[in-house]
């Protein structure tokens, strides 16, 4: 229960500080070469132009979907990480149950944590991406003021439940290795920073949590960004345009080259550090508060 609650609070922190850069990432990823010269020269140009044209609501456009979903996603993800560790211990009959898991075992546990979260992540990402990309295509006030629920209803009306869950396989393909790197790198950096500062891991400072969490986010996105680009294209494409992720990949490489797989790299790295630094700080503070309260 502790990790479930800590993950929920960490998720809320992640969205609050990272969403503007996520919006920029999605808008840059979904710009097609066939649509003419890009309207943005880079990460901060996109962010500034969005803020000028749409205000603070534009910068946080589509935030409802991830905020509603990311809280349970992170809750289930951190709970899943805990269950993954128990799963790994169960099959490691020779290991001392009181001994910390190895980094390899933690990476496996991290990958397993992606399984229960995909059912929440996939529809949330689908709706969020459609909301964010629609603003690129239609600048009207009516579009700017549409809610997450109205987009969800429209998608459901057009494609049914399959439309809502479009890209589920792509989301799992991204998140399984992503969670492995995410949790594995966090545990690695946390351990190394504690060792360098001669700090007991049970007495983490906010600085260690922020640094380890931020680096974990950057490492994760550097690994999964090409899959995320393909997922964003697939989830925002008209129904029937692509047969699957392989088809998206072939079209993208043929039309835009391999560099397109790293579209949005800048905002992904910035968001990866800031959002996940906030997420892990929220998680560690909540864990400590939980232990103090139930001591």
PDB file of C-alpha atoms in Angstrom:
ATOM      1  CA  UNK A   1       0.000   0.000   0.000  1.00  0.00           C
ATOM      2  CA  UNK A   2       2.875   2.364   0.802  1.00  0.00           C
ATOM      3  CA  UNK A   3       4.364   2.145  -2.697  1.00  0.00           C
ATOM      4  CA  UNK A   4       0.912   2.504  -4.259  1.00  0.00           C
ATOM      5  CA  UNK A   5       0.275   5.802  -2.420  1.00  0.00           C
ATOM      6  CA  UNK A   6       3.853   7.026  -2.934  1.00  0.00           C
ATOM      7  CA  UNK A   7       3.626   6.283  -6.658  1.00  0.00           C
ATOM      8  CA  UNK A   8       0.351   8.209  -6.944  1.00  0.00           C
ATOM      9  CA  UNK A   9       1.845  11.321  -5.351  1.00  0.00           C
ATOM     10  CA  UNK A  10       4.999  10.960  -7.419  1.00  0.00           C
ATOM     11  CA  UNK A  11       2.869  10.734 -10.560  1.00  0.00           C
ATOM     12  CA  UNK A  12       1.043  13.961  -9.747  1.00  0.00           C
ATOM     13  CA  UNK A  13       4.409  15.704  -9.209  1.00  0.00           C
ATOM     14  CA  UNK A  14       5.670  14.301 -12.511  1.00  0.00           C
ATOM     15  CA  UNK A  15       2.744  15.705 -14.499  1.00  0.00           C
ATOM     16  CA  UNK A  16       2.756  19.082 -12.761  1.00  0.00           C
ATOM     17  CA  UNK A  17       6.355  19.878 -13.686  1.00  0.00           C
ATOM     18  CA  UNK A  18       6.793  17.883 -16.886  1.00  0.00           C
ATOM     19  CA  UNK A  19       3.627  18.306 -18.943  1.00  0.00           C
ATOM     20  CA  UNK A  20       4.613  21.464 -20.894  1.00  0.00           C
ATOM     21  CA  UNK A  21       7.669  19.661 -22.273  1.00  0.00           C
ATOM     22  CA  UNK A  22       5.603  16.578 -23.049  1.00  0.00           C
ATOM     23  CA  UNK A  23       3.259  18.728 -25.119  1.00  0.00           C
ATOM     24  CA  UNK A  24       6.239  20.147 -27.036  1.00  0.00           C
ATOM     25  CA  UNK A  25       7.638  16.635 -27.559  1.00  0.00           C
ATOM     26  CA  UNK A  26       4.393  15.313 -29.045  1.00  0.00           C
ATOM     27  CA  UNK A  27       3.882  18.349 -31.313  1.00  0.00           C
ATOM     28  CA  UNK A  28       7.419  18.084 -32.669  1.00  0.00           C
ATOM     29  CA  UNK A  29       7.189  14.302 -33.140  1.00  0.00           C
ATOM     30  CA  UNK A  30       3.946  14.455 -35.117  1.00  0.00           C
ATOM     31  CA  UNK A  31       4.988  17.157 -37.582  1.00  0.00           C
ATOM     32  CA  UNK A  32       5.271  15.518 -40.990  1.00  0.00           C
ATOM     33  CA  UNK A  33       7.811  16.588 -43.591  1.00  0.00           C
ATOM     34  CA  UNK A  34       5.014  16.622 -46.189  1.00  0.00           C
ATOM     35  CA  UNK A  35       3.177  19.379 -44.297  1.00  0.00           C
ATOM     36  CA  UNK A  36       5.811  21.983 -45.181  1.00  0.00           C
ATOM     37  CA  UNK A  37       8.459  23.815 -43.120  1.00  0.00           C
ATOM     38  CA  UNK A  38       8.103  23.184 -39.366  1.00  0.00           C
ATOM     39  CA  UNK A  39       6.470  26.067 -37.452  1.00  0.00           C
ATOM     40  CA  UNK A  40       8.997  25.657 -34.611  1.00  0.00           C
ATOM     41  CA  UNK A  41      12.775  25.981 -34.646  1.00  0.00           C
ATOM     42  CA  UNK A  42      13.283  24.037 -31.428  1.00  0.00           C
ATOM     43  CA  UNK A  43      12.044  23.099 -27.969  1.00  0.00           C
ATOM     44  CA  UNK A  44      11.835  26.514 -26.379  1.00  0.00           C
ATOM     45  CA  UNK A  45      10.604  28.171 -29.578  1.00  0.00           C
ATOM     46  CA  UNK A  46       7.685  25.716 -29.602  1.00  0.00           C
ATOM     47  CA  UNK A  47       7.020  26.320 -25.911  1.00  0.00           C
ATOM     48  CA  UNK A  48       7.113  30.129 -26.265  1.00  0.00           C
ATOM     49  CA  UNK A  49       4.933  30.180 -29.393  1.00  0.00           C
ATOM     50  CA  UNK A  50       2.413  27.896 -27.710  1.00  0.00           C
ATOM     51  CA  UNK A  51       2.338  30.137 -24.626  1.00  0.00           C
ATOM     52  CA  UNK A  52       1.900  33.295 -26.721  1.00  0.00           C
ATOM     53  CA  UNK A  53      -0.805  31.833 -28.934  1.00  0.00           C
ATOM     54  CA  UNK A  54      -2.743  29.764 -26.407  1.00  0.00           C
ATOM     55  CA  UNK A  55      -1.717  31.041 -22.983  1.00  0.00           C
ATOM     56  CA  UNK A  56      -1.071  28.893 -19.907  1.00  0.00           C
ATOM     57  CA  UNK A  57      -4.054  26.705 -20.827  1.00  0.00           C
ATOM     58  CA  UNK A  58      -2.330  25.951 -24.124  1.00  0.00           C
ATOM     59  CA  UNK A  59       0.920  25.000 -22.406  1.00  0.00           C
ATOM     60  CA  UNK A  60      -1.031  22.595 -20.203  1.00  0.00           C
ATOM     61  CA  UNK A  61      -3.279  21.444 -23.029  1.00  0.00           C
ATOM     62  CA  UNK A  62      -4.215  17.780 -22.626  1.00  0.00           C
ATOM     63  CA  UNK A  63      -3.032  17.738 -19.008  1.00  0.00           C
ATOM     64  CA  UNK A  64      -6.329  16.344 -17.713  1.00  0.00           C
ATOM     65  CA  UNK A  65      -5.819  12.966 -19.375  1.00  0.00           C
ATOM     66  CA  UNK A  66      -2.327  12.324 -17.961  1.00  0.00           C
ATOM     67  CA  UNK A  67      -3.191  13.857 -14.573  1.00  0.00           C
ATOM     68  CA  UNK A  68      -6.240  11.614 -14.238  1.00  0.00           C
ATOM     69  CA  UNK A  69      -4.304   8.630 -15.577  1.00  0.00           C
ATOM     70  CA  UNK A  70      -0.741   9.225 -14.372  1.00  0.00           C
ATOM     71  CA  UNK A  71      -1.726   9.232 -10.707  1.00  0.00           C
ATOM     72  CA  UNK A  72      -3.047   5.651 -10.924  1.00  0.00           C
ATOM     73  CA  UNK A  73      -0.384   4.752 -13.518  1.00  0.00           C
ATOM     74  CA  UNK A  74       2.453   5.670 -11.172  1.00  0.00           C
ATOM     75  CA  UNK A  75       0.584   4.124  -8.256  1.00  0.00           C
ATOM     76  CA  UNK A  76       0.204   0.835 -10.139  1.00  0.00           C
ATOM     77  CA  UNK A  77       3.716   1.118 -11.583  1.00  0.00           C
ATOM     78  CA  UNK A  78       5.439   1.470  -8.213  1.00  0.00           C
ATOM     79  CA  UNK A  79       3.159  -1.201  -6.757  1.00  0.00           C
ATOM     80  CA  UNK A  80       4.047  -3.369  -9.778  1.00  0.00           C
ATOM     81  CA  UNK A  81       7.745  -2.735  -9.140  1.00  0.00           C
ATOM     82  CA  UNK A  82       7.296  -3.973  -5.577  1.00  0.00           C
ATOM     83  CA  UNK A  83       5.379  -7.038  -6.841  1.00  0.00           C
ATOM     84  CA  UNK A  84       8.076  -7.585  -9.479  1.00  0.00           C
ATOM     85  CA  UNK A  85      10.720  -7.698  -6.757  1.00  0.00           C
ATOM     86  CA  UNK A  86       8.660 -10.267  -4.840  1.00  0.00           C
ATOM     87  CA  UNK A  87       8.243 -12.259  -8.051  1.00  0.00           C
ATOM     88  CA  UNK A  88      12.011 -12.257  -8.651  1.00  0.00           C
ATOM     89  CA  UNK A  89      12.696 -13.315  -5.050  1.00  0.00           C
ATOM     90  CA  UNK A  90      10.164 -16.139  -5.316  1.00  0.00           C
ATOM     91  CA  UNK A  91      11.988 -17.711  -8.262  1.00  0.00           C
ATOM     92  CA  UNK A  92      15.448 -17.124  -6.797  1.00  0.00           C
ATOM     93  CA  UNK A  93      15.372 -20.019  -4.342  1.00  0.00           C
ATOM     94  CA  UNK A  94      19.071 -19.758  -3.454  1.00  0.00           C
ATOM     95  CA  UNK A  95      19.029 -16.053  -2.567  1.00  0.00           C
ATOM     96  CA  UNK A  96      18.968 -14.800   1.006  1.00  0.00           C
ATOM     97  CA  UNK A  97      15.553 -13.166   1.458  1.00  0.00           C
ATOM     98  CA  UNK A  98      17.078 -10.406   3.604  1.00  0.00           C
ATOM     99  CA  UNK A  99      19.793  -9.617   1.070  1.00  0.00           C
ATOM    100  CA  UNK A 100      19.197  -6.720  -1.348  1.00  0.00           C
ATOM    101  CA  UNK A 101      18.399  -7.721  -4.922  1.00  0.00           C
ATOM    102  CA  UNK A 102      21.100  -7.379  -7.549  1.00  0.00           C
ATOM    103  CA  UNK A 103      20.871  -4.654 -10.197  1.00  0.00           C
ATOM    104  CA  UNK A 104      19.927  -7.273 -12.807  1.00  0.00           C
ATOM    105  CA  UNK A 105      17.081  -8.511 -10.619  1.00  0.00           C
ATOM    106  CA  UNK A 106      15.859  -4.944 -10.078  1.00  0.00           C
ATOM    107  CA  UNK A 107      15.906  -4.334 -13.842  1.00  0.00           C
ATOM    108  CA  UNK A 108      13.765  -7.457 -14.371  1.00  0.00           C
ATOM    109  CA  UNK A 109      11.381  -6.300 -11.635  1.00  0.00           C
ATOM    110  CA  UNK A 110      11.191  -2.892 -13.310  1.00  0.00           C
ATOM    111  CA  UNK A 111      10.291  -4.433 -16.658  1.00  0.00           C
ATOM    112  CA  UNK A 112       7.539  -6.522 -15.040  1.00  0.00           C
ATOM    113  CA  UNK A 113       6.044  -3.372 -13.514  1.00  0.00           C
ATOM    114  CA  UNK A 114       5.026  -2.206 -16.999  1.00  0.00           C
ATOM    115  CA  UNK A 115       2.555  -5.063 -17.470  1.00  0.00           C
ATOM    116  CA  UNK A 116      -0.270  -3.926 -15.156  1.00  0.00           C
ATOM    117  CA  UNK A 117       0.076  -0.246 -16.097  1.00  0.00           C
ATOM    118  CA  UNK A 118      -0.394  -0.589 -19.861  1.00  0.00           C
ATOM    119  CA  UNK A 119      -4.185  -0.870 -19.672  1.00  0.00           C
ATOM    120  CA  UNK A 120      -4.262   2.588 -18.067  1.00  0.00           C
ATOM    121  CA  UNK A 121      -1.386   4.136 -19.995  1.00  0.00           C
ATOM    122  CA  UNK A 122      -2.495   3.267 -23.525  1.00  0.00           C
ATOM    123  CA  UNK A 123      -5.927   4.991 -23.600  1.00  0.00           C
ATOM    124  CA  UNK A 124      -4.575   7.986 -21.676  1.00  0.00           C
ATOM    125  CA  UNK A 125      -1.702   8.440 -24.138  1.00  0.00           C
ATOM    126  CA  UNK A 126      -4.060   8.005 -27.094  1.00  0.00           C
ATOM    127  CA  UNK A 127      -6.427  10.765 -25.912  1.00  0.00           C
ATOM    128  CA  UNK A 128      -3.588  13.069 -24.803  1.00  0.00           C
ATOM    129  CA  UNK A 129      -1.746  12.816 -28.130  1.00  0.00           C
ATOM    130  CA  UNK A 130      -4.917  13.455 -30.147  1.00  0.00           C
ATOM    131  CA  UNK A 131      -5.710  16.531 -28.000  1.00  0.00           C
ATOM    132  CA  UNK A 132      -2.220  17.959 -28.360  1.00  0.00           C
ATOM    133  CA  UNK A 133      -1.921  17.372 -32.103  1.00  0.00           C
ATOM    134  CA  UNK A 134      -5.410  18.730 -32.799  1.00  0.00           C
ATOM    135  CA  UNK A 135      -4.249  22.109 -31.503  1.00  0.00           C
ATOM    136  CA  UNK A 136      -1.595  22.165 -34.248  1.00  0.00           C
ATOM    137  CA  UNK A 137      -4.281  21.621 -36.889  1.00  0.00           C
ATOM    138  CA  UNK A 138      -7.112  23.769 -35.526  1.00  0.00           C
ATOM    139  CA  UNK A 139      -6.422  27.031 -33.674  1.00  0.00           C
ATOM    140  CA  UNK A 140     -10.063  27.863 -33.014  1.00  0.00           C
ATOM    141  CA  UNK A 141     -11.362  28.649 -29.531  1.00  0.00           C
ATOM    142  CA  UNK A 142     -13.819  25.763 -29.793  1.00  0.00           C
ATOM    143  CA  UNK A 143     -10.953  23.294 -30.144  1.00  0.00           C
ATOM    144  CA  UNK A 144      -8.882  24.957 -27.426  1.00  0.00           C
ATOM    145  CA  UNK A 145     -11.728  24.640 -24.922  1.00  0.00           C
ATOM    146  CA  UNK A 146     -12.625  21.018 -25.628  1.00  0.00           C
ATOM    147  CA  UNK A 147     -12.276  18.605 -22.724  1.00  0.00           C
ATOM    148  CA  UNK A 148     -10.579  15.235 -22.471  1.00  0.00           C
ATOM    149  CA  UNK A 149     -13.995  13.567 -22.246  1.00  0.00           C
ATOM    150  CA  UNK A 150     -15.221  15.174 -25.481  1.00  0.00           C
ATOM    151  CA  UNK A 151     -12.176  13.840 -27.344  1.00  0.00           C
ATOM    152  CA  UNK A 152     -12.665  10.396 -25.785  1.00  0.00           C
ATOM    153  CA  UNK A 153     -16.323  10.371 -26.869  1.00  0.00           C
ATOM    154  CA  UNK A 154     -15.353  11.414 -30.398  1.00  0.00           C
ATOM    155  CA  UNK A 155     -12.721   8.669 -30.674  1.00  0.00           C
ATOM    156  CA  UNK A 156     -15.179   6.106 -29.303  1.00  0.00           C
ATOM    157  CA  UNK A 157     -17.884   7.231 -31.727  1.00  0.00           C
ATOM    158  CA  UNK A 158     -15.524   6.906 -34.693  1.00  0.00           C
ATOM    159  CA  UNK A 159     -13.690   3.692 -33.796  1.00  0.00           C
ATOM    160  CA  UNK A 160     -15.287   2.157 -30.710  1.00  0.00           C
ATOM    161  CA  UNK A 161     -13.274   0.696 -27.857  1.00  0.00           C
ATOM    162  CA  UNK A 162     -10.534  -0.331 -30.302  1.00  0.00           C
ATOM    163  CA  UNK A 163     -10.018   3.346 -31.089  1.00  0.00           C
ATOM    164  CA  UNK A 164      -9.614   4.213 -27.410  1.00  0.00           C
ATOM    165  CA  UNK A 165      -7.034   1.442 -26.975  1.00  0.00           C
ATOM    166  CA  UNK A 166      -5.254   2.102 -30.283  1.00  0.00           C
ATOM    167  CA  UNK A 167      -1.516   1.741 -29.761  1.00  0.00           C
ATOM    168  CA  UNK A 168      -1.699  -0.522 -26.687  1.00  0.00           C
ATOM    169  CA  UNK A 169       0.885  -2.912 -28.123  1.00  0.00           C
ATOM    170  CA  UNK A 170       3.129   0.025 -29.029  1.00  0.00           C
ATOM    171  CA  UNK A 171       2.774   1.412 -25.506  1.00  0.00           C
ATOM    172  CA  UNK A 172       3.822  -1.915 -23.971  1.00  0.00           C
ATOM    173  CA  UNK A 173       6.682  -2.187 -26.467  1.00  0.00           C
ATOM    174  CA  UNK A 174       7.896   1.195 -25.208  1.00  0.00           C
ATOM    175  CA  UNK A 175       7.221   0.743 -21.498  1.00  0.00           C
ATOM    176  CA  UNK A 176       8.637  -2.749 -20.886  1.00  0.00           C
ATOM    177  CA  UNK A 177      12.241  -1.746 -21.699  1.00  0.00           C
ATOM    178  CA  UNK A 178      11.527   1.786 -20.470  1.00  0.00           C
ATOM    179  CA  UNK A 179      10.545   0.668 -16.970  1.00  0.00           C
ATOM    180  CA  UNK A 180      13.503  -1.711 -16.830  1.00  0.00           C
ATOM    181  CA  UNK A 181      15.882   1.182 -17.543  1.00  0.00           C
ATOM    182  CA  UNK A 182      13.876   3.600 -15.383  1.00  0.00           C
ATOM    183  CA  UNK A 183      13.956   1.647 -12.145  1.00  0.00           C
ATOM    184  CA  UNK A 184      17.322   0.033 -12.800  1.00  0.00           C
ATOM    185  CA  UNK A 185      19.111   3.320 -13.451  1.00  0.00           C
ATOM    186  CA  UNK A 186      17.410   5.004 -10.482  1.00  0.00           C
ATOM    187  CA  UNK A 187      18.610   2.261  -8.136  1.00  0.00           C
ATOM    188  CA  UNK A 188      22.096   2.454  -9.650  1.00  0.00           C
ATOM    189  CA  UNK A 189      22.445   6.243  -9.398  1.00  0.00           C
ATOM    190  CA  UNK A 190      20.882   6.316  -5.940  1.00  0.00           C
ATOM    191  CA  UNK A 191      23.358   3.708  -4.682  1.00  0.00           C
ATOM    192  CA  UNK A 192      26.353   5.447  -6.260  1.00  0.00           C
ATOM    193  CA  UNK A 193      25.379   8.916  -5.007  1.00  0.00           C
ATOM    194  CA  UNK A 194      24.845   7.547  -1.501  1.00  0.00           C
ATOM    195  CA  UNK A 195      28.253   5.870  -1.663  1.00  0.00           C
ATOM    196  CA  UNK A 196      29.972   9.040  -2.870  1.00  0.00           C
ATOM    197  CA  UNK A 197      28.366  11.099  -0.107  1.00  0.00           C
ATOM    198  CA  UNK A 198      28.748   8.361   2.541  1.00  0.00           C
ATOM    199  CA  UNK A 199      25.004   8.391   3.138  1.00  0.00           C
ATOM    200  CA  UNK A 200      22.885   5.431   4.187  1.00  0.00           C
ATOM    201  CA  UNK A 201      20.296   4.684   1.440  1.00  0.00           C
ATOM    202  CA  UNK A 202      17.579   4.721   4.104  1.00  0.00           C
ATOM    203  CA  UNK A 203      18.449   8.384   4.817  1.00  0.00           C
ATOM    204  CA  UNK A 204      18.195   9.807   1.307  1.00  0.00           C
ATOM    205  CA  UNK A 205      18.618  13.555   0.917  1.00  0.00           C
ATOM    206  CA  UNK A 206      16.285  15.447  -1.449  1.00  0.00           C
ATOM    207  CA  UNK A 207      19.306  16.226  -3.624  1.00  0.00           C
ATOM    208  CA  UNK A 208      20.078  12.541  -4.172  1.00  0.00           C
ATOM    209  CA  UNK A 209      16.445  11.737  -4.953  1.00  0.00           C
ATOM    210  CA  UNK A 210      16.194  14.632  -7.420  1.00  0.00           C
ATOM    211  CA  UNK A 211      19.483  13.814  -9.169  1.00  0.00           C
ATOM    212  CA  UNK A 212      18.983  10.037  -9.363  1.00  0.00           C
ATOM    213  CA  UNK A 213      15.363  10.446 -10.469  1.00  0.00           C
ATOM    214  CA  UNK A 214      16.221  13.030 -13.121  1.00  0.00           C
ATOM    215  CA  UNK A 215      19.047  10.929 -14.563  1.00  0.00           C
ATOM    216  CA  UNK A 216      16.801   7.846 -14.564  1.00  0.00           C
ATOM    217  CA  UNK A 217      14.222   9.756 -16.587  1.00  0.00           C
ATOM    218  CA  UNK A 218      16.823  10.879 -19.121  1.00  0.00           C
ATOM    219  CA  UNK A 219      18.265   7.377 -19.484  1.00  0.00           C
ATOM    220  CA  UNK A 220      14.800   5.915 -19.991  1.00  0.00           C
ATOM    221  CA  UNK A 221      13.817   8.401 -22.716  1.00  0.00           C
ATOM    222  CA  UNK A 222      17.142   8.043 -24.524  1.00  0.00           C
ATOM    223  CA  UNK A 223      16.350   4.325 -24.896  1.00  0.00           C
ATOM    224  CA  UNK A 224      12.630   4.443 -25.745  1.00  0.00           C
ATOM    225  CA  UNK A 225      12.318   7.698 -27.730  1.00  0.00           C
ATOM    226  CA  UNK A 226      12.343   6.040 -31.200  1.00  0.00           C
ATOM    227  CA  UNK A 227       9.509   3.730 -30.095  1.00  0.00           C
ATOM    228  CA  UNK A 228       7.683   6.722 -28.619  1.00  0.00           C
ATOM    229  CA  UNK A 229       7.943   8.607 -31.926  1.00  0.00           C
ATOM    230  CA  UNK A 230       6.402   5.669 -33.775  1.00  0.00           C
ATOM    231  CA  UNK A 231       3.716   5.298 -31.092  1.00  0.00           C
ATOM    232  CA  UNK A 232       2.768   8.983 -31.296  1.00  0.00           C
ATOM    233  CA  UNK A 233       2.507   8.813 -35.098  1.00  0.00           C
ATOM    234  CA  UNK A 234       0.420   5.645 -34.923  1.00  0.00           C
ATOM    235  CA  UNK A 235      -1.935   6.904 -32.201  1.00  0.00           C
ATOM    236  CA  UNK A 236      -2.593  10.236 -33.935  1.00  0.00           C
ATOM    237  CA  UNK A 237      -2.989   8.837 -37.460  1.00  0.00           C
ATOM    238  CA  UNK A 238      -6.370   8.550 -39.211  1.00  0.00           C
ATOM    239  CA  UNK A 239      -8.016   5.143 -38.873  1.00  0.00           C
ATOM    240  CA  UNK A 240      -6.609   2.716 -41.446  1.00  0.00           C
ATOM    241  CA  UNK A 241      -3.634   4.846 -42.450  1.00  0.00           C
ATOM    242  CA  UNK A 242      -1.125   2.368 -41.025  1.00  0.00           C
ATOM    243  CA  UNK A 243      -1.353  -1.408 -40.672  1.00  0.00           C
ATOM    244  CA  UNK A 244       0.818  -1.381 -37.557  1.00  0.00           C
ATOM    245  CA  UNK A 245       4.030  -0.120 -35.978  1.00  0.00           C
ATOM    246  CA  UNK A 246       6.155  -1.750 -38.691  1.00  0.00           C
ATOM    247  CA  UNK A 247       4.224   0.150 -41.332  1.00  0.00           C
ATOM    248  CA  UNK A 248       4.683   3.428 -39.420  1.00  0.00           C
ATOM    249  CA  UNK A 249       8.426   2.744 -39.251  1.00  0.00           C
ATOM    250  CA  UNK A 250       8.716   2.054 -42.991  1.00  0.00           C
ATOM    251  CA  UNK A 251       6.778   5.197 -43.931  1.00  0.00           C
ATOM    252  CA  UNK A 252       8.758   7.372 -41.513  1.00  0.00           C
ATOM    253  CA  UNK A 253      12.190   6.178 -42.673  1.00  0.00           C
ATOM    254  CA  UNK A 254      11.241   6.421 -46.351  1.00  0.00           C
ATOM    255  CA  UNK A 255       9.830   9.948 -46.070  1.00  0.00           C
ATOM    256  CA  UNK A 256      11.959  11.562 -43.341  1.00  0.00           C
ATOM    257  CA  UNK A 257      15.017   9.395 -42.699  1.00  0.00           C
ATOM    258  CA  UNK A 258      16.392   7.864 -39.514  1.00  0.00           C
ATOM    259  CA  UNK A 259      16.784  11.247 -37.828  1.00  0.00           C
ATOM    260  CA  UNK A 260      13.004  11.423 -37.503  1.00  0.00           C
ATOM    261  CA  UNK A 261      13.168   8.637 -34.894  1.00  0.00           C
ATOM    262  CA  UNK A 262      14.730  11.159 -32.523  1.00  0.00           C
ATOM    263  CA  UNK A 263      12.295  13.988 -33.138  1.00  0.00           C
ATOM    264  CA  UNK A 264      11.520  15.690 -29.862  1.00  0.00           C
ATOM    265  CA  UNK A 265      14.823  14.548 -28.300  1.00  0.00           C
ATOM    266  CA  UNK A 266      15.445  17.939 -26.667  1.00  0.00           C
ATOM    267  CA  UNK A 267      12.095  18.297 -24.903  1.00  0.00           C
ATOM    268  CA  UNK A 268      12.120  14.585 -24.025  1.00  0.00           C
ATOM    269  CA  UNK A 269      15.461  14.944 -22.236  1.00  0.00           C
ATOM    270  CA  UNK A 270      14.463  18.167 -20.462  1.00  0.00           C
ATOM    271  CA  UNK A 271      11.109  16.748 -19.434  1.00  0.00           C
ATOM    272  CA  UNK A 272      12.745  13.418 -18.571  1.00  0.00           C
ATOM    273  CA  UNK A 273      15.000  15.065 -16.007  1.00  0.00           C
ATOM    274  CA  UNK A 274      12.610  17.626 -14.537  1.00  0.00           C
ATOM    275  CA  UNK A 275       9.491  15.448 -14.384  1.00  0.00           C
ATOM    276  CA  UNK A 276      11.164  12.355 -12.981  1.00  0.00           C
ATOM    277  CA  UNK A 277      13.266  14.296 -10.511  1.00  0.00           C
ATOM    278  CA  UNK A 278       9.962  15.611  -9.155  1.00  0.00           C
ATOM    279  CA  UNK A 279       8.362  12.168  -9.320  1.00  0.00           C
ATOM    280  CA  UNK A 280      11.043  10.344  -7.336  1.00  0.00           C
ATOM    281  CA  UNK A 281      11.330  13.169  -4.821  1.00  0.00           C
ATOM    282  CA  UNK A 282       7.566  12.916  -4.266  1.00  0.00           C
ATOM    283  CA  UNK A 283       7.835   9.131  -3.935  1.00  0.00           C
ATOM    284  CA  UNK A 284      10.717   9.192  -1.436  1.00  0.00           C
ATOM    285  CA  UNK A 285       9.149  11.950   0.705  1.00  0.00           C
ATOM    286  CA  UNK A 286       5.854  10.040   0.796  1.00  0.00           C
ATOM    287  CA  UNK A 287       7.596   6.785   1.727  1.00  0.00           C
ATOM    288  CA  UNK A 288       9.408   8.476   4.594  1.00  0.00           C
ATOM    289  CA  UNK A 289       6.256  10.214   5.798  1.00  0.00           C
ATOM    290  CA  UNK A 290       4.393   6.882   5.625  1.00  0.00           C
ATOM    291  CA  UNK A 291       7.061   5.143   7.718  1.00  0.00           C
ATOM    292  CA  UNK A 292       7.071   7.948  10.298  1.00  0.00           C
ATOM    293  CA  UNK A 293       3.265   7.971  10.535  1.00  0.00           C
ATOM    294  CA  UNK A 294       2.844   4.191  10.877  1.00  0.00           C
ATOM    295  CA  UNK A 295       5.922   3.624  13.015  1.00  0.00           C
TER     296      UNK A 295
END
